[in-house]
């Protein structure tokens, strides 16, 4: 059975030593009233308990049973109901919700750590509270007060859940060509008609109502993505007191049979003149939806990290227990634990250094979002925007790598279902695809976040990091300094190229930037050891990991950058029919 | 439904233009009587037909149905029976078998191409004829004449099938600690007792008998891997006329539930005093088994390539049909095929250049084996030995990459079962694990094939290639020459390091070497265009692909080599309990 223990120590280290967020929380007027380090630790402890005891032990059962559609109703693995109830009752579903509407108002930096644990426990399960929280964020930002009062408290309490309905069978990444239509009704509401696919948590009986956020086109809509509006379409209609009245005219057509996340009901939803309510301005729905989308993109990073953390823990246990071969042992009838083999050690350490840097990175991005939100800090906002596609793409790509590597540590046992390692590979694979494929993330990063401002935000970030690591150098400084210098040279050169070449190099440049930023995460990990509160083993672990990252992982960028620099013209010379 | 069309044109190009094996076959006395280019083409055409029409269209059905164990009997997907019959009747199961015992005697270079097609069609299915052929190779080389006469004709005819029984639950990569015991019986045969796991095709009713090649220990066996003997243990015992007599005392305990290759019955086999027959010398079983193992390791390369080829074909079709977004189009209600997007193009081209280089590489290694076998060519033998772990590890690692990338081209549709892309990922994943994990391949490559002869064979190969590409330069020469030069510097430096450091860098050095050799494959592809028999489109395709490989893929080695060069000490300083 697949093991999981929440990495609370490293989470505390990141929150309180690396980023010293307890200090920030104390200084920030809104947050000071809500949270300090002991509250945060208590919240994390409780979340860890639910994840370790109620969700993780049954994730393989959830995979085997899956979501089941029968006669228009979707049922979920049995323990999902009790685990979701525990989450709701403990207030977890409203963890970062607005206190005005019954949320707990916790900072993103904290909820992102809870996200990681939930994803380690079971990515499929995590989607139900995850999408609900995302829907809450979109409503809070774009709905009017009466809608907020009506829907937010029940989303925060976990009584109801949420979805995002974007994709149609012919319109995935290209939402502008969608066909779902919204017709104005005399009472100011709308009649929504169309079919949406790949709707996560689109139908289930975990909650008494489901609040769908649906993109559709009004009759007078301009062409393309500027003609899309956002509607709230509840599964059950709700009166002004918030009571459920009649069933809305929408139904589940089918659920997908997928590679993984089998516990997640991925639905075709048919809206057949369903009653909906406009959120925000007409034709501005995509902007509203992106509030939710960006939130979800960060969660994708947690999926990558969460799966990778669980994969690592299990591979480490296996590598210490599995006896094969001899390194020091001379008796050929005896065997040693495979963790002694340099190649197995290498695989484990490669996962470890990416996971720990990933956790520091996730905490960083979340804390920038908090500063943007609570302090209206424009710089933090720009940096969070820059880093969001990296969080989504790089953390999920490396999450898959980690799960594959951990599976490899198990040899043949990694390929059979029993050990749970192959499920992690299957489950985490989706995170590279949904909420905008990683190719789209790279395009977003390069074109919208870097090229559009001539690289100013990225360049300023790199210069700030360079300044920090050279004025307060530690063991990571030499390799990191060199890497940043080379990355900046490539950034300047790339900005001179035409857009097609930049687009073709977008994934690689995102990767190179991310490896450098992960180097900075290791700089920060080492810097944080100076507080002197950690024991020797912890310090040793961090120092050797940082050294491994800087000497063995970071140099990958020299290959990536050499490739970016290489002549791209063959990509366009080769005609479609000769591929 | 997942499409497949055998890439016959590129196969012909590799056999006859790149490596000009038709010339070699004509000059080689044994082969000249058996094969020339038209026979080879006819054989490939027929193999393509079976793969395209009988196996590939039902591979998703085979995945869904799987092998089923009921009351000690294993049944397979229905079409496996008819497809296997077609293979047997066409003589495919004896394609490279010795003509003296009824085989067709075809060279490895040809059977390797058929292997690729079978693996594209369905890796799980390919294992049944694949292991049978492997068992035939081991028997031919190590069994005595009476055993050969008794068993080989029926293995070649496909009437019986074969397995290799190595792994025990506590003894996977470390065969020396196995416990299965062989007790001599008065009649010169042996009584075999023990339990083997992960036995591919261990039980099924595709053939009337199954010939298990089993590793076990004799009572007087020396400790460790030098005390292992090889036994032939048939499912049904056979009299001296080759007729089946009674059921041997072995049975299937269970079959594994796996990530993929569901059509392959992966069995626990319990030998309960089963009658077995010694093959080769006592205690020399591991060497005998390695004959089969090396054969299988090449087949693993075909699995990587086969899956990658099918993944590419489907991704290409999808990329040409799927309309999303606009590059040249201005009407925002219209969308263009996604192959126009630079990042999608990049993904496709990355797969294409690796697949085509892989096919050239596979043909090369197979032709070296042919020269070793038919001409007793020692140099070819050394080079084939050097390249075998690369074929196994690099071709399967890149095969998984390709399947994941192709799945990514499909976006969300790649994650649902319907399109068959996720199955390719699940199926090909095993190839990195079985027949010796890729980490073990890297250790074999570095320690046994490079370090043990102080790098002489590899160095000589690189020098020969350098000589060829500089005296007859083409467009690939500049990048390739530089890459070889840098690789050699690193090789010389690495040979000075201690074994633990070399072991820790083995996977990376195998990769770097393989990328360079794939560069040489592209050199050879371009060189072969000079024959002037190809049309313009084909030439364009090869030239742009070679350029892409040299400018965009090959530079990866500079990152890999920089990592190898980096300080490895943290790997060993970090204690096991601090991981």
CSV table of C-alpha atoms in Angstrom, one decimal, chain B residues 108-489:
chain,number,residue,atom,x,y,z
B,108,UNK,CA,18.6,-9.8,-37.6
B,109,UNK,CA,18.5,-6.5,-39.5
B,110,UNK,CA,15.3,-7.7,-41.2
B,111,UNK,CA,13.7,-9.3,-38.1
B,112,UNK,CA,14.4,-6.2,-36.1
B,113,UNK,CA,12.2,-4.2,-38.6
B,114,UNK,CA,9.4,-6.7,-38.2
B,115,UNK,CA,9.8,-6.4,-34.4
B,116,UNK,CA,9.3,-2.7,-34.7
B,117,UNK,CA,6.0,-3.2,-36.6
B,118,UNK,CA,4.7,-5.8,-34.2
B,119,UNK,CA,5.5,-3.4,-31.3
B,120,UNK,CA,3.7,-0.5,-33.0
B,121,UNK,CA,0.7,-2.8,-33.5
B,122,UNK,CA,0.6,-4.0,-29.9
B,123,UNK,CA,3.5,-4.4,-27.5
B,124,UNK,CA,1.6,-6.8,-25.3
B,125,UNK,CA,1.0,-9.1,-28.3
B,126,UNK,CA,4.5,-8.8,-29.6
B,127,UNK,CA,5.8,-10.5,-26.4
B,128,UNK,CA,4.4,-13.9,-27.3
B,129,UNK,CA,6.3,-14.4,-30.5
B,130,UNK,CA,9.2,-12.2,-29.1
B,131,UNK,CA,9.9,-14.5,-26.1
B,132,UNK,CA,9.5,-17.6,-28.3
B,133,UNK,CA,12.2,-16.3,-30.7
B,134,UNK,CA,14.4,-15.4,-27.7
B,135,UNK,CA,14.1,-18.9,-26.3
B,136,UNK,CA,14.9,-20.3,-29.7
B,137,UNK,CA,18.1,-18.3,-29.8
B,138,UNK,CA,19.2,-19.5,-26.3
B,139,UNK,CA,18.4,-23.2,-27.2
B,140,UNK,CA,20.2,-23.0,-30.5
B,141,UNK,CA,23.3,-21.7,-28.9
B,142,UNK,CA,23.5,-23.8,-25.7
B,143,UNK,CA,21.3,-26.9,-25.9
B,144,UNK,CA,22.6,-30.2,-27.2
B,145,UNK,CA,21.5,-31.5,-30.6
B,146,UNK,CA,18.8,-33.8,-29.4
B,147,UNK,CA,17.1,-31.0,-27.5
B,148,UNK,CA,17.4,-28.7,-30.4
B,149,UNK,CA,15.8,-31.3,-32.7
B,150,UNK,CA,13.0,-31.9,-30.2
B,151,UNK,CA,12.1,-28.3,-29.3
B,152,UNK,CA,13.3,-25.8,-32.0
B,153,UNK,CA,11.1,-26.9,-34.9
B,154,UNK,CA,8.0,-26.5,-32.8
B,155,UNK,CA,9.1,-23.1,-31.4
B,156,UNK,CA,9.9,-21.9,-34.9
B,157,UNK,CA,6.6,-23.1,-36.3
B,158,UNK,CA,4.7,-21.3,-33.5
B,159,UNK,CA,3.1,-24.5,-32.3
B,160,UNK,CA,4.8,-24.0,-29.0
B,161,UNK,CA,6.0,-20.8,-27.3
B,162,UNK,CA,8.8,-19.9,-24.9
B,163,UNK,CA,9.4,-17.9,-21.7
B,164,UNK,CA,12.4,-16.9,-19.6
B,165,UNK,CA,12.0,-17.5,-15.9
B,166,UNK,CA,14.5,-15.5,-13.9
B,167,UNK,CA,13.0,-13.2,-11.3
B,168,UNK,CA,11.9,-14.3,-7.8
B,169,UNK,CA,10.1,-12.1,-5.4
B,170,UNK,CA,13.3,-11.3,-3.4
B,171,UNK,CA,15.7,-11.7,-6.4
B,172,UNK,CA,15.1,-9.3,-9.3
B,173,UNK,CA,18.2,-7.6,-10.7
B,174,UNK,CA,20.2,-9.7,-8.2
B,175,UNK,CA,19.8,-13.2,-9.5
B,176,UNK,CA,22.7,-14.5,-7.5
B,177,UNK,CA,20.5,-14.8,-4.4
B,178,UNK,CA,17.7,-16.8,-6.1
B,179,UNK,CA,16.3,-19.9,-4.3
B,180,UNK,CA,14.7,-22.0,-6.9
B,181,UNK,CA,16.3,-25.5,-6.5
B,182,UNK,CA,17.2,-28.2,-9.1
B,183,UNK,CA,17.6,-31.7,-7.7
B,184,UNK,CA,19.2,-34.3,-10.0
B,185,UNK,CA,17.0,-37.3,-10.8
B,186,UNK,CA,18.2,-40.8,-11.6
B,187,UNK,CA,17.3,-40.5,-15.3
B,188,UNK,CA,19.6,-37.4,-15.8
B,189,UNK,CA,16.8,-34.9,-15.7
B,190,UNK,CA,16.1,-32.6,-12.7
B,191,UNK,CA,13.4,-31.8,-10.3
B,192,UNK,CA,12.8,-28.0,-10.2
B,193,UNK,CA,11.1,-26.4,-7.2
B,194,UNK,CA,10.6,-22.8,-6.5
B,195,UNK,CA,8.5,-19.8,-7.4
B,196,UNK,CA,9.2,-17.3,-10.2
B,197,UNK,CA,7.5,-14.0,-10.6
B,198,UNK,CA,7.0,-11.5,-13.5
B,199,UNK,CA,7.0,-14.3,-16.1
B,200,UNK,CA,5.8,-12.8,-19.3
B,201,UNK,CA,3.6,-15.2,-21.3
B,202,UNK,CA,4.1,-17.7,-18.4
B,203,UNK,CA,0.7,-19.3,-19.0
B,204,UNK,CA,-1.8,-19.0,-21.8
B,205,UNK,CA,-3.6,-21.2,-24.4
B,206,UNK,CA,-2.2,-19.5,-27.5
B,207,UNK,CA,0.0,-22.5,-28.1
B,208,UNK,CA,-0.3,-26.2,-27.2
B,209,UNK,CA,2.8,-26.2,-25.1
B,210,UNK,CA,5.0,-23.6,-23.3
B,211,UNK,CA,8.8,-24.1,-23.1
B,212,UNK,CA,10.0,-22.4,-19.9
B,213,UNK,CA,13.7,-21.6,-19.6
B,214,UNK,CA,14.3,-21.5,-15.9
B,215,UNK,CA,17.2,-20.5,-13.8
B,216,UNK,CA,17.8,-22.6,-10.7
B,217,UNK,CA,20.5,-23.7,-8.4
B,218,UNK,CA,22.0,-27.2,-8.2
B,219,UNK,CA,22.7,-28.7,-4.7
B,220,UNK,CA,26.4,-28.2,-5.1
B,221,UNK,CA,26.1,-24.7,-6.5
B,222,UNK,CA,28.7,-22.1,-5.7
B,223,UNK,CA,27.3,-19.0,-4.0
B,224,UNK,CA,26.0,-16.1,-5.9
B,225,UNK,CA,25.6,-15.6,-9.7
B,226,UNK,CA,28.2,-18.2,-10.4
B,227,UNK,CA,26.0,-21.0,-9.1
B,228,UNK,CA,23.1,-20.6,-11.4
B,229,UNK,CA,22.1,-23.2,-14.0
B,230,UNK,CA,19.7,-23.1,-16.9
B,231,UNK,CA,16.9,-25.7,-17.3
B,232,UNK,CA,14.3,-26.3,-19.9
B,233,UNK,CA,11.0,-27.0,-18.2
B,234,UNK,CA,8.1,-27.7,-20.5
B,235,UNK,CA,4.5,-27.1,-19.4
B,236,UNK,CA,3.7,-30.4,-21.0
B,237,UNK,CA,6.3,-33.1,-21.0
B,238,UNK,CA,7.4,-34.3,-24.4
B,239,UNK,CA,8.4,-37.8,-25.5
B,240,UNK,CA,11.3,-38.5,-27.8
B,241,UNK,CA,9.1,-38.2,-30.9
B,242,UNK,CA,8.1,-34.7,-29.9
B,243,UNK,CA,4.6,-35.7,-28.8
B,244,UNK,CA,3.1,-34.1,-25.7
B,245,UNK,CA,2.6,-36.6,-22.9
B,246,UNK,CA,1.7,-35.5,-19.4
B,247,UNK,CA,1.3,-32.2,-17.7
B,248,UNK,CA,4.4,-31.1,-15.8
B,249,UNK,CA,4.1,-30.1,-12.2
B,250,UNK,CA,4.1,-26.4,-12.5
B,251,UNK,CA,1.2,-24.0,-12.3
B,252,UNK,CA,0.3,-20.3,-12.5
B,253,UNK,CA,-0.2,-18.8,-9.1
B,254,UNK,CA,-1.6,-15.4,-10.2
B,255,UNK,CA,-1.2,-12.8,-12.8
B,256,UNK,CA,-0.2,-9.2,-12.2
B,257,UNK,CA,-2.5,-6.2,-12.6
B,258,UNK,CA,-0.3,-3.7,-14.3
B,259,UNK,CA,-0.1,-0.2,-15.6
B,260,UNK,CA,-0.2,-1.5,-19.2
B,261,UNK,CA,0.6,-4.3,-21.6
B,262,UNK,CA,-2.7,-5.8,-20.3
B,263,UNK,CA,-2.8,-8.4,-23.1
B,264,UNK,CA,0.4,-9.9,-21.8
B,265,UNK,CA,0.0,-12.5,-19.1
B,266,UNK,CA,2.5,-11.6,-16.4
B,267,UNK,CA,2.6,-14.7,-14.2
B,268,UNK,CA,3.7,-16.0,-10.9
B,269,UNK,CA,4.8,-19.5,-11.8
B,270,UNK,CA,5.1,-22.2,-9.1
B,271,UNK,CA,7.4,-25.1,-10.0
B,272,UNK,CA,6.6,-28.0,-7.7
B,273,UNK,CA,9.1,-30.6,-8.4
B,274,UNK,CA,8.6,-30.0,-12.2
B,275,UNK,CA,10.8,-32.1,-14.5
B,276,UNK,CA,13.5,-30.0,-16.2
B,277,UNK,CA,16.4,-30.6,-18.4
B,278,UNK,CA,19.8,-29.0,-18.0
B,279,UNK,CA,20.9,-26.7,-20.8
B,280,UNK,CA,24.6,-26.1,-21.2
B,281,UNK,CA,27.1,-26.6,-18.4
B,282,UNK,CA,26.1,-26.7,-14.7
B,283,UNK,CA,26.5,-23.3,-13.0
B,284,UNK,CA,26.9,-21.6,-16.3
B,285,UNK,CA,23.2,-20.8,-16.7
B,286,UNK,CA,23.5,-17.0,-16.4
B,287,UNK,CA,25.8,-16.9,-19.4
B,288,UNK,CA,23.4,-19.0,-21.4
B,289,UNK,CA,20.5,-16.8,-20.3
B,290,UNK,CA,22.3,-13.7,-21.3
B,291,UNK,CA,22.2,-14.9,-24.9
B,292,UNK,CA,18.5,-14.7,-24.7
B,293,UNK,CA,18.6,-11.6,-22.5
B,294,UNK,CA,20.7,-9.7,-25.0
B,295,UNK,CA,18.3,-10.7,-27.8
B,296,UNK,CA,15.5,-9.4,-25.7
B,297,UNK,CA,17.3,-6.2,-24.9
B,298,UNK,CA,17.4,-5.3,-28.6
B,299,UNK,CA,13.7,-6.1,-28.8
B,300,UNK,CA,13.1,-3.6,-26.0
B,301,UNK,CA,14.6,-1.0,-28.3
B,302,UNK,CA,12.0,-2.0,-30.9
B,303,UNK,CA,9.3,-1.5,-28.2
B,304,UNK,CA,10.4,2.0,-27.6
B,305,UNK,CA,10.6,2.8,-31.3
B,306,UNK,CA,7.4,0.9,-32.2
B,307,UNK,CA,5.3,2.8,-29.7
B,308,UNK,CA,6.9,6.1,-30.6
B,309,UNK,CA,6.3,5.6,-34.3
B,310,UNK,CA,2.6,4.9,-33.7
B,311,UNK,CA,2.4,7.8,-31.3
B,312,UNK,CA,3.9,10.1,-33.9
B,313,UNK,CA,1.6,8.9,-36.7
B,314,UNK,CA,-1.5,9.6,-34.6
B,315,UNK,CA,-0.3,12.9,-33.3
B,316,UNK,CA,0.5,14.0,-36.8
B,317,UNK,CA,-3.0,13.1,-38.1
B,318,UNK,CA,-4.5,14.9,-35.1
B,319,UNK,CA,-2.4,18.0,-35.5
B,320,UNK,CA,-3.4,18.3,-39.1
B,321,UNK,CA,-7.1,17.8,-38.4
B,322,UNK,CA,-7.6,19.6,-35.1
B,323,UNK,CA,-8.5,23.3,-35.6
B,324,UNK,CA,-7.6,25.6,-32.8
B,325,UNK,CA,-6.3,29.2,-32.8
B,326,UNK,CA,-5.1,31.3,-35.6
B,327,UNK,CA,-1.6,31.9,-37.0
B,328,UNK,CA,-2.2,33.4,-40.5
B,329,UNK,CA,-6.0,33.4,-40.4
B,330,UNK,CA,-7.6,36.8,-39.4
B,331,UNK,CA,-11.2,35.8,-39.0
B,332,UNK,CA,-11.6,35.2,-35.2
B,333,UNK,CA,-14.5,32.8,-35.8
B,334,UNK,CA,-12.2,30.5,-37.9
B,335,UNK,CA,-9.5,28.3,-36.6
B,336,UNK,CA,-6.4,26.7,-38.2
B,337,UNK,CA,-4.9,23.2,-37.8
B,338,UNK,CA,-2.7,23.1,-34.8
B,339,UNK,CA,0.3,21.9,-36.8
B,340,UNK,CA,0.7,25.5,-37.7
B,341,UNK,CA,1.5,26.4,-34.1
B,342,UNK,CA,5.3,26.6,-33.6
B,343,UNK,CA,5.1,24.7,-30.3
B,344,UNK,CA,3.0,21.8,-31.8
B,345,UNK,CA,5.4,21.7,-34.8
B,346,UNK,CA,8.3,21.5,-32.4
B,347,UNK,CA,6.8,18.6,-30.5
B,348,UNK,CA,6.1,16.7,-33.7
B,349,UNK,CA,9.6,17.4,-35.1
B,350,UNK,CA,11.2,16.4,-31.9
B,351,UNK,CA,9.5,13.0,-32.1
B,352,UNK,CA,10.1,12.6,-35.8
B,353,UNK,CA,13.9,13.1,-35.6
B,354,UNK,CA,14.3,10.8,-32.7
B,355,UNK,CA,12.2,8.0,-34.3
B,356,UNK,CA,14.0,8.1,-37.6
B,357,UNK,CA,17.4,8.2,-36.0
B,358,UNK,CA,16.3,5.4,-33.8
B,359,UNK,CA,15.3,3.3,-36.8
B,360,UNK,CA,18.7,3.9,-38.4
B,361,UNK,CA,20.3,3.0,-35.1
B,362,UNK,CA,18.4,-0.2,-34.7
B,363,UNK,CA,19.2,-1.3,-38.2
B,364,UNK,CA,22.9,-0.5,-37.5
B,365,UNK,CA,23.1,-2.6,-34.3
B,366,UNK,CA,21.2,-5.5,-35.9
B,367,UNK,CA,23.6,-5.4,-38.9
B,368,UNK,CA,26.6,-5.5,-36.6
B,369,UNK,CA,25.1,-8.6,-35.0
B,370,UNK,CA,24.7,-10.1,-38.4
B,371,UNK,CA,28.3,-9.4,-39.3
B,372,UNK,CA,29.4,-10.9,-35.9
B,373,UNK,CA,27.3,-14.0,-36.5
B,374,UNK,CA,27.8,-14.7,-40.2
B,375,UNK,CA,31.4,-13.4,-40.6
B,376,UNK,CA,32.7,-13.9,-37.1
B,377,UNK,CA,33.6,-10.3,-37.2
B,378,UNK,CA,35.1,-9.4,-33.8
B,379,UNK,CA,34.9,-5.7,-34.3
B,380,UNK,CA,31.3,-5.9,-35.1
B,381,UNK,CA,30.7,-8.1,-32.1
B,382,UNK,CA,32.4,-5.7,-29.8
B,383,UNK,CA,30.5,-2.8,-31.2
B,384,UNK,CA,27.2,-4.6,-30.9
B,385,UNK,CA,28.0,-5.4,-27.3
B,386,UNK,CA,28.8,-1.8,-26.7
B,387,UNK,CA,25.6,-0.6,-28.3
B,388,UNK,CA,23.2,-3.2,-26.9
B,389,UNK,CA,22.6,-1.3,-23.6
B,390,UNK,CA,22.2,1.9,-25.5
B,391,UNK,CA,19.6,0.3,-27.7
B,392,UNK,CA,17.7,-1.0,-24.7
B,393,UNK,CA,17.9,2.1,-22.4
B,394,UNK,CA,18.0,5.1,-24.8
B,395,UNK,CA,15.5,3.8,-27.3
B,396,UNK,CA,13.0,3.0,-24.5
B,397,UNK,CA,13.6,6.3,-22.6
B,398,UNK,CA,13.1,8.2,-25.8
B,399,UNK,CA,10.2,6.0,-26.7
B,400,UNK,CA,8.4,7.1,-23.5
B,401,UNK,CA,9.3,10.7,-24.1
B,402,UNK,CA,7.8,10.4,-27.6
B,403,UNK,CA,4.6,8.9,-26.4
B,404,UNK,CA,4.2,11.5,-23.7
B,405,UNK,CA,4.9,14.3,-26.2
B,406,UNK,CA,2.5,12.8,-28.7
B,407,UNK,CA,-0.2,12.5,-26.0
B,408,UNK,CA,0.4,16.2,-25.2
B,409,UNK,CA,-0.3,17.1,-28.8
B,410,UNK,CA,-3.9,15.8,-28.3
B,411,UNK,CA,-4.5,18.0,-25.2
B,412,UNK,CA,-7.3,16.6,-23.1
B,413,UNK,CA,-8.2,14.1,-25.7
B,414,UNK,CA,-4.8,12.5,-25.1
B,415,UNK,CA,-5.8,11.7,-21.6
B,416,UNK,CA,-9.0,9.9,-22.3
B,417,UNK,CA,-8.8,6.2,-23.3
B,418,UNK,CA,-10.8,6.6,-26.5
B,419,UNK,CA,-7.9,7.9,-28.6
B,420,UNK,CA,-5.4,5.3,-27.6
B,421,UNK,CA,-2.6,7.7,-26.8
B,422,UNK,CA,-2.6,7.1,-23.1
B,423,UNK,CA,-2.3,3.4,-23.7
B,424,UNK,CA,0.9,3.9,-25.6
B,425,UNK,CA,2.4,5.7,-22.6
B,426,UNK,CA,1.2,2.9,-20.3
B,427,UNK,CA,2.4,0.2,-22.5
B,428,UNK,CA,5.8,1.5,-23.4
B,429,UNK,CA,6.7,2.4,-19.8
B,430,UNK,CA,7.5,-1.2,-19.0
B,431,UNK,CA,10.3,-1.3,-21.6
B,432,UNK,CA,12.4,0.9,-19.4
B,433,UNK,CA,12.1,-1.6,-16.6
B,434,UNK,CA,12.1,-5.2,-17.7
B,435,UNK,CA,15.1,-7.1,-19.1
B,436,UNK,CA,17.3,-5.1,-16.7
B,437,UNK,CA,16.2,-1.6,-15.7
B,438,UNK,CA,17.7,1.2,-17.7
B,439,UNK,CA,19.9,2.1,-14.7
B,440,UNK,CA,21.3,-1.4,-15.0
B,441,UNK,CA,21.8,-0.9,-18.7
B,442,UNK,CA,23.8,2.2,-18.0
B,443,UNK,CA,25.9,0.4,-15.4
B,444,UNK,CA,26.5,-2.4,-18.0
B,445,UNK,CA,27.5,0.2,-20.6
B,446,UNK,CA,29.8,2.2,-18.4
B,447,UNK,CA,31.4,-0.5,-16.2
B,448,UNK,CA,31.4,-3.6,-18.5
B,449,UNK,CA,31.6,-2.0,-21.9
B,450,UNK,CA,33.6,1.2,-21.4
B,451,UNK,CA,35.6,1.2,-18.2
B,452,UNK,CA,36.6,-2.5,-18.3
B,453,UNK,CA,38.5,-1.9,-21.6
B,454,UNK,CA,39.6,1.6,-20.7
B,455,UNK,CA,37.2,3.0,-23.3
B,456,UNK,CA,39.1,1.4,-26.2
B,457,UNK,CA,36.0,0.2,-28.1
B,458,UNK,CA,34.0,3.4,-27.7
B,459,UNK,CA,37.0,5.6,-28.4
B,460,UNK,CA,37.8,3.6,-31.6
B,461,UNK,CA,34.2,3.9,-32.7
B,462,UNK,CA,34.2,7.7,-32.2
B,463,UNK,CA,37.5,8.1,-34.0
B,464,UNK,CA,36.1,6.1,-37.0
B,465,UNK,CA,33.0,8.2,-37.1
B,466,UNK,CA,35.0,11.4,-36.8
B,467,UNK,CA,37.2,10.2,-39.7
B,468,UNK,CA,34.2,9.4,-41.8
B,469,UNK,CA,32.3,12.6,-41.2
B,470,UNK,CA,35.3,14.8,-41.9
B,471,UNK,CA,36.6,13.1,-45.0
B,472,UNK,CA,33.1,12.9,-46.5
B,473,UNK,CA,31.5,15.9,-44.9
B,474,UNK,CA,27.9,16.8,-45.2
B,475,UNK,CA,25.5,19.4,-43.6
B,476,UNK,CA,25.6,17.5,-40.3
B,477,UNK,CA,29.4,17.5,-40.0
B,478,UNK,CA,30.1,20.8,-38.1
B,479,UNK,CA,27.7,20.2,-35.2
B,480,UNK,CA,28.5,16.5,-35.0
B,481,UNK,CA,32.3,17.0,-35.2
B,482,UNK,CA,32.1,19.4,-32.3
B,483,UNK,CA,29.9,17.1,-30.2
B,484,UNK,CA,32.2,14.1,-30.7
B,485,UNK,CA,35.2,16.1,-29.8
B,486,UNK,CA,33.6,17.3,-26.5
B,487,UNK,CA,32.3,13.8,-25.8
B,488,UNK,CA,35.8,12.3,-26.1
B,489,UNK,CA,37.2,14.9,-23.8
